[in-house]
C-alpha positions as a Python dict, from the first residue, in 0.01 Angstrom:
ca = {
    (1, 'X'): (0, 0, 0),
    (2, 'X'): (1, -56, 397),
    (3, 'X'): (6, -383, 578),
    (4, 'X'): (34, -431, 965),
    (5, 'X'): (331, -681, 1039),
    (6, 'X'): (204, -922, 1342),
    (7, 'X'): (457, -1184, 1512),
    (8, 'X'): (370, -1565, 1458),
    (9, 'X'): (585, -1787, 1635),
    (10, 'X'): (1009, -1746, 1578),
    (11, 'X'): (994, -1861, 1164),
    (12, 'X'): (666, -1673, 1054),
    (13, 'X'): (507, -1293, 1058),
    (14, 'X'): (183, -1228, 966),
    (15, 'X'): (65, -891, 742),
    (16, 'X'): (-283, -751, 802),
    (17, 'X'): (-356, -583, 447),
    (18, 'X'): (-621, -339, 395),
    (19, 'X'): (-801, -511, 90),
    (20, 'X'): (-802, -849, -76),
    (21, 'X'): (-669, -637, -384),
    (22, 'X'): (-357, -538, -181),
    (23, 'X'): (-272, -849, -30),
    (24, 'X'): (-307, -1005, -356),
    (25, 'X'): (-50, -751, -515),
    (26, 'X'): (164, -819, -199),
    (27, 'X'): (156, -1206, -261),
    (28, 'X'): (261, -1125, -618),
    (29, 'X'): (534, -914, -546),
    (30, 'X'): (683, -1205, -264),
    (31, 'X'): (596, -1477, -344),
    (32, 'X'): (468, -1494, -725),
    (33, 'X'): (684, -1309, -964),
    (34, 'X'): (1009, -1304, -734),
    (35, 'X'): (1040, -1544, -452),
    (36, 'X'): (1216, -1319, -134),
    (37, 'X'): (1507, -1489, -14),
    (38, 'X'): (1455, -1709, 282),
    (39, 'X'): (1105, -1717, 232),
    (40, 'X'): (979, -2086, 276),
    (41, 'X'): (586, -2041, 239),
    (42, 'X'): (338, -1744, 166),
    (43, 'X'): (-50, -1848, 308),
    (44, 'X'): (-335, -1631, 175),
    (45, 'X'): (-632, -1508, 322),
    (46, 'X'): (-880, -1262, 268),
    (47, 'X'): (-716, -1024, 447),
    (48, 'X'): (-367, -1165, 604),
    (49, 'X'): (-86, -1338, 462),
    (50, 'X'): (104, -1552, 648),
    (51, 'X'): (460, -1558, 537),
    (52, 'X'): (681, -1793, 694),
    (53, 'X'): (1052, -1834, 682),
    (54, 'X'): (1299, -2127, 653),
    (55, 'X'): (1478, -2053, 965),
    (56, 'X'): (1480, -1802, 1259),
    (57, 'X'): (1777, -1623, 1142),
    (58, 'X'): (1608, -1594, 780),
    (59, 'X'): (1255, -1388, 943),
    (60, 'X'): (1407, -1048, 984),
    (61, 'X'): (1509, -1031, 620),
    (62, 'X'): (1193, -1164, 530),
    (63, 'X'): (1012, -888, 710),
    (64, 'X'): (1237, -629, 576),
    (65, 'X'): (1133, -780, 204),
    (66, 'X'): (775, -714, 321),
    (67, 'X'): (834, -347, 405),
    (68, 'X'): (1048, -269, 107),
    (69, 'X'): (729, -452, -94),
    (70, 'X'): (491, -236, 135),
    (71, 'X'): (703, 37, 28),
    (72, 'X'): (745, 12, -364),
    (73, 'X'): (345, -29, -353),
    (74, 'X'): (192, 278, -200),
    (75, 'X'): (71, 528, -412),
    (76, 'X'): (71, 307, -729),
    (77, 'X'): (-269, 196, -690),
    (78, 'X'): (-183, -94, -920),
    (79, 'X'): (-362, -435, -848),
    (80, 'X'): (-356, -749, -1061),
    (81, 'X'): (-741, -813, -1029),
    (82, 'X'): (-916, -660, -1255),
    (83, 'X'): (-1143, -352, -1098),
    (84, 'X'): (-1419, -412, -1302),
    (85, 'X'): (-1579, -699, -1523),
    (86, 'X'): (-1607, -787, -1883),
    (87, 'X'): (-1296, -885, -2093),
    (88, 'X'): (-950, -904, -2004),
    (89, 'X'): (-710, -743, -2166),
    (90, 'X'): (-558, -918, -2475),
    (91, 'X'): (-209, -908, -2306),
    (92, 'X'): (-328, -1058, -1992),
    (93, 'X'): (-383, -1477, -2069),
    (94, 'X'): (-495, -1715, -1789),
    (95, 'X'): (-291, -1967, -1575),
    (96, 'X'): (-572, -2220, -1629),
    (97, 'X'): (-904, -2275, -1808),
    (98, 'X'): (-1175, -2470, -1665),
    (99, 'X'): (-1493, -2560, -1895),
    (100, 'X'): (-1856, -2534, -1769),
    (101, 'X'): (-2129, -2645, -1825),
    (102, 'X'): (-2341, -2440, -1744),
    (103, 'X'): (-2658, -2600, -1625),
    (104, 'X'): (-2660, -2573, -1230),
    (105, 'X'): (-3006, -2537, -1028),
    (106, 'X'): (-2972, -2163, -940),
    (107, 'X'): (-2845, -2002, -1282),
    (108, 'X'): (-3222, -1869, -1306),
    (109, 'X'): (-3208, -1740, -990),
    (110, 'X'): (-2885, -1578, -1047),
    (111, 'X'): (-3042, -1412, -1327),
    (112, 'X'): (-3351, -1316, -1150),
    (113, 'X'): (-3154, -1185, -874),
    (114, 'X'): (-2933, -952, -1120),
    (115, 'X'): (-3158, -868, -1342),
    (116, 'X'): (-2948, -1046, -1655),
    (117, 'X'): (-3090, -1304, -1867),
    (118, 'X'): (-2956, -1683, -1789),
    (119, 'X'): (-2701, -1606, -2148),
    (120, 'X'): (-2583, -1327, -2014),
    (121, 'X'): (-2478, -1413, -1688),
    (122, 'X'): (-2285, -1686, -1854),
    (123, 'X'): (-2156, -1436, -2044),
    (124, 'X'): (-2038, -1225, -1757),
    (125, 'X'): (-1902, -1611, -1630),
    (126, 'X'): (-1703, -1672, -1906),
    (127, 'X'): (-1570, -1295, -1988),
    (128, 'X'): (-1363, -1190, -1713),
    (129, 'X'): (-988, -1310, -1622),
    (130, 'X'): (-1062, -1448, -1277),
    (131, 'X'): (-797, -1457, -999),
    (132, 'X'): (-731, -1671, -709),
    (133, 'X'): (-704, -1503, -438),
    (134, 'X'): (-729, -1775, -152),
    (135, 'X'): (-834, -2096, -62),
    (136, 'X'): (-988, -2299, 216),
    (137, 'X'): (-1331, -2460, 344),
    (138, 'X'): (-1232, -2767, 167),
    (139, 'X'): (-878, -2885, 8),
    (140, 'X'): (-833, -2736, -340),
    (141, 'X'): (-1148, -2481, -272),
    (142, 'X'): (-1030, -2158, -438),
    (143, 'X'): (-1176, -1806, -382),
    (144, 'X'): (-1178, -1648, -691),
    (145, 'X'): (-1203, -1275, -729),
    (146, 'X'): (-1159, -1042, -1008),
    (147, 'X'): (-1515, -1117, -1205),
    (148, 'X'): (-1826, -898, -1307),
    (149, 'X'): (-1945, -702, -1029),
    (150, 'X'): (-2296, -764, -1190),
    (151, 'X'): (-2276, -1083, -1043),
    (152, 'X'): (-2257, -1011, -700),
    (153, 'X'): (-2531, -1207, -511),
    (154, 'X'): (-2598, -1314, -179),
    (155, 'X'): (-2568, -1675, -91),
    (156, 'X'): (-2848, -1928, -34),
    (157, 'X'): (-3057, -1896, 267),
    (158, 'X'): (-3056, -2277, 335),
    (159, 'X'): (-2759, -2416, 273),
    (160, 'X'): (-2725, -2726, 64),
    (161, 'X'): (-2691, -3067, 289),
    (162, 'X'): (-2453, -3179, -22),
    (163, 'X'): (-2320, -2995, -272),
    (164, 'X'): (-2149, -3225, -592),
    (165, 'X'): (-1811, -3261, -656),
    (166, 'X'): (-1734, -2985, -958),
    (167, 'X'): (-2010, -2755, -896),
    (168, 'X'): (-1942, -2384, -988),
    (169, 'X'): (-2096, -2096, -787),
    (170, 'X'): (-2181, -1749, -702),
    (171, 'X'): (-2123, -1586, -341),
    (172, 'X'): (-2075, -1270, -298),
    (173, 'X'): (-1802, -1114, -496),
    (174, 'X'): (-1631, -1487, -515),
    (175, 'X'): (-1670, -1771, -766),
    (176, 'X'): (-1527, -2115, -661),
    (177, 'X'): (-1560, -2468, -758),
    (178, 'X'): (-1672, -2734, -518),
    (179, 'X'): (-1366, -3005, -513),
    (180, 'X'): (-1548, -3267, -401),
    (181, 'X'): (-1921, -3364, -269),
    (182, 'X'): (-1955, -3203, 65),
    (183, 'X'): (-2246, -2915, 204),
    (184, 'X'): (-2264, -2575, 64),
    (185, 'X'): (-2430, -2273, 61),
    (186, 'X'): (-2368, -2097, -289),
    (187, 'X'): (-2522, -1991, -597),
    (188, 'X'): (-2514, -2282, -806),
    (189, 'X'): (-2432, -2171, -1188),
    (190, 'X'): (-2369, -2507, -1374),
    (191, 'X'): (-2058, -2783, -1318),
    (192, 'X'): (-1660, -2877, -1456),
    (193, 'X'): (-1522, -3214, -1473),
    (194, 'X'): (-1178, -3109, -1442),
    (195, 'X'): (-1043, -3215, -1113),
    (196, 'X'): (-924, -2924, -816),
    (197, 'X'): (-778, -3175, -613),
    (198, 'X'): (-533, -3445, -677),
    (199, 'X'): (-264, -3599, -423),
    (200, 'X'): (-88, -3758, -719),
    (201, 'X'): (-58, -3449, -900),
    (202, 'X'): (229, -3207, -758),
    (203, 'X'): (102, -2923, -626),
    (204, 'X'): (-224, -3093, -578),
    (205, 'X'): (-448, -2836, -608),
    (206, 'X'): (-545, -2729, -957),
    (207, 'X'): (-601, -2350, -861),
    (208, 'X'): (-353, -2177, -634),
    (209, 'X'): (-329, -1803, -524),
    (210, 'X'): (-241, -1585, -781),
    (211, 'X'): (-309, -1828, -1063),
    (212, 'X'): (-524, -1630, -1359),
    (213, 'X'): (-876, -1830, -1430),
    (214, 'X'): (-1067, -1818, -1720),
    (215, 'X'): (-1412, -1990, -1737),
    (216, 'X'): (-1482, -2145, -2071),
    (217, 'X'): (-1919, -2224, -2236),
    (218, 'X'): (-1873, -2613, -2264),
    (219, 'X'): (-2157, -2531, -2516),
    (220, 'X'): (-1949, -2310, -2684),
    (221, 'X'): (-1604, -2558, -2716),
    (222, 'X'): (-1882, -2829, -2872),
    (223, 'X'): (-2023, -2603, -3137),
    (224, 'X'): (-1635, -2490, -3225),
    (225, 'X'): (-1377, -2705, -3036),
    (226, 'X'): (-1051, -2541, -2904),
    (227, 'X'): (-771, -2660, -2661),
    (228, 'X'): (-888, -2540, -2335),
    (229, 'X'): (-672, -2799, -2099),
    (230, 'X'): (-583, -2740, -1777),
    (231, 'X'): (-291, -2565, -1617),
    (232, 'X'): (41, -2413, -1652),
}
């Protein structure tokens, strides 16, 4: 694993990473699984991570927890995001489960454009252990990686002038969930009533980096119900 360290400002360096997968595995191993001492934030993007410290004096050992991390990666080839669709594995159990229905204006085109029937790209939805790997456009909008590489598809031409509040869609090699009403320009599969965005709740977004997301049928919970609430 290789990362470019980059000075930002006397509390905070930022890594370049060569993949999403990568940085995701980076995030993990500073910020997820073992918090490095001194370490007062981690910020995802698609390819950087800002990492910021909770003093000056605190940076150089958080740099030197990024090398060692840098370091303890390369040559594993190891991610956490799965390298290819379909089921995860039974071990592996998601962070947080949002039910869809699935019933959004572009599923059919979806399907047209990957050559699956409407069932089975909900299928394809709904079988894969999603990641986050990192948010913005909107507060609580996650970037979720880690699904069926069948459903890859471009996004819309013409962008939407408003886009509800709880849509799910398709761009790309992301799926993300619209946290409230606003313009948009992605594949839109079908819609969750589970809220992404909350100040009262603490954090307030429902789906952070490096959370595990599993996509549930809403059709399927109402012909068998099971407990698919929220997070962890």
């Amino acid at each position: 694993m290789t990362g470019r360290l980059l000075p930002s400002g006397e509390r905070a360096v930022l890594v370049e990473a060569d993949s999403l997968e990568e940085l995701l595995e980076l995030h993990r191993r500073l910020w997820v699984d073992d918090r490095a001492p001194g370490l007062l934030d981690a910020v995802a993007g698609a390819r950087t991570l800002l990492l910021v410290a909770d003093s000056a004096a605190a940076l150089a050992g958080v740099r030197s927890a990024v090398q060692e991390a840098l370091r303890a990666g390369s040559g594993t080839g190891s991610t956490t995001v799965p390298a290819q669709g379909g089921s995860a594995p039974a071990a592996r159990v998601p962070d947080v489960a949002i039910t869809v229905r699935y019933d959004g204006p572009d599923l059919a085109e979806v399907a047209e454009l990957t050559g699956l029937s409407s069932h089975e790209v909900v299928a394809a939805h709904t079988s894969s252990l999603w990641r986050v790997g990192f948010s913005g456009f909107a507060p609580g909008f996650a970037y979720l990686v880690g699904g069926d590489p069948r459903l890859g598809v471009p996004r819309r031409p013409t962008p939407r002038t408003r886009v509800p509040a709880g849509a799910v869609g398709l761009a790309g090699e992301f799926s993300g969930i619209y946290p409230r009403s606003s313009p948009g320009g992605w594949q839109l599969i079908g819609h969750t009533e589970q809220v992404l965005w909350d100040l009262d709740r603490d954090p307030p977004a429902l789906l952070r980096p490096g959370l595990r997301v599993q996509f549930v049928d809403a059709d399927a919970v109402d012909a068998d119900p099971v407990d698919v609430d929220g997070a962890t």
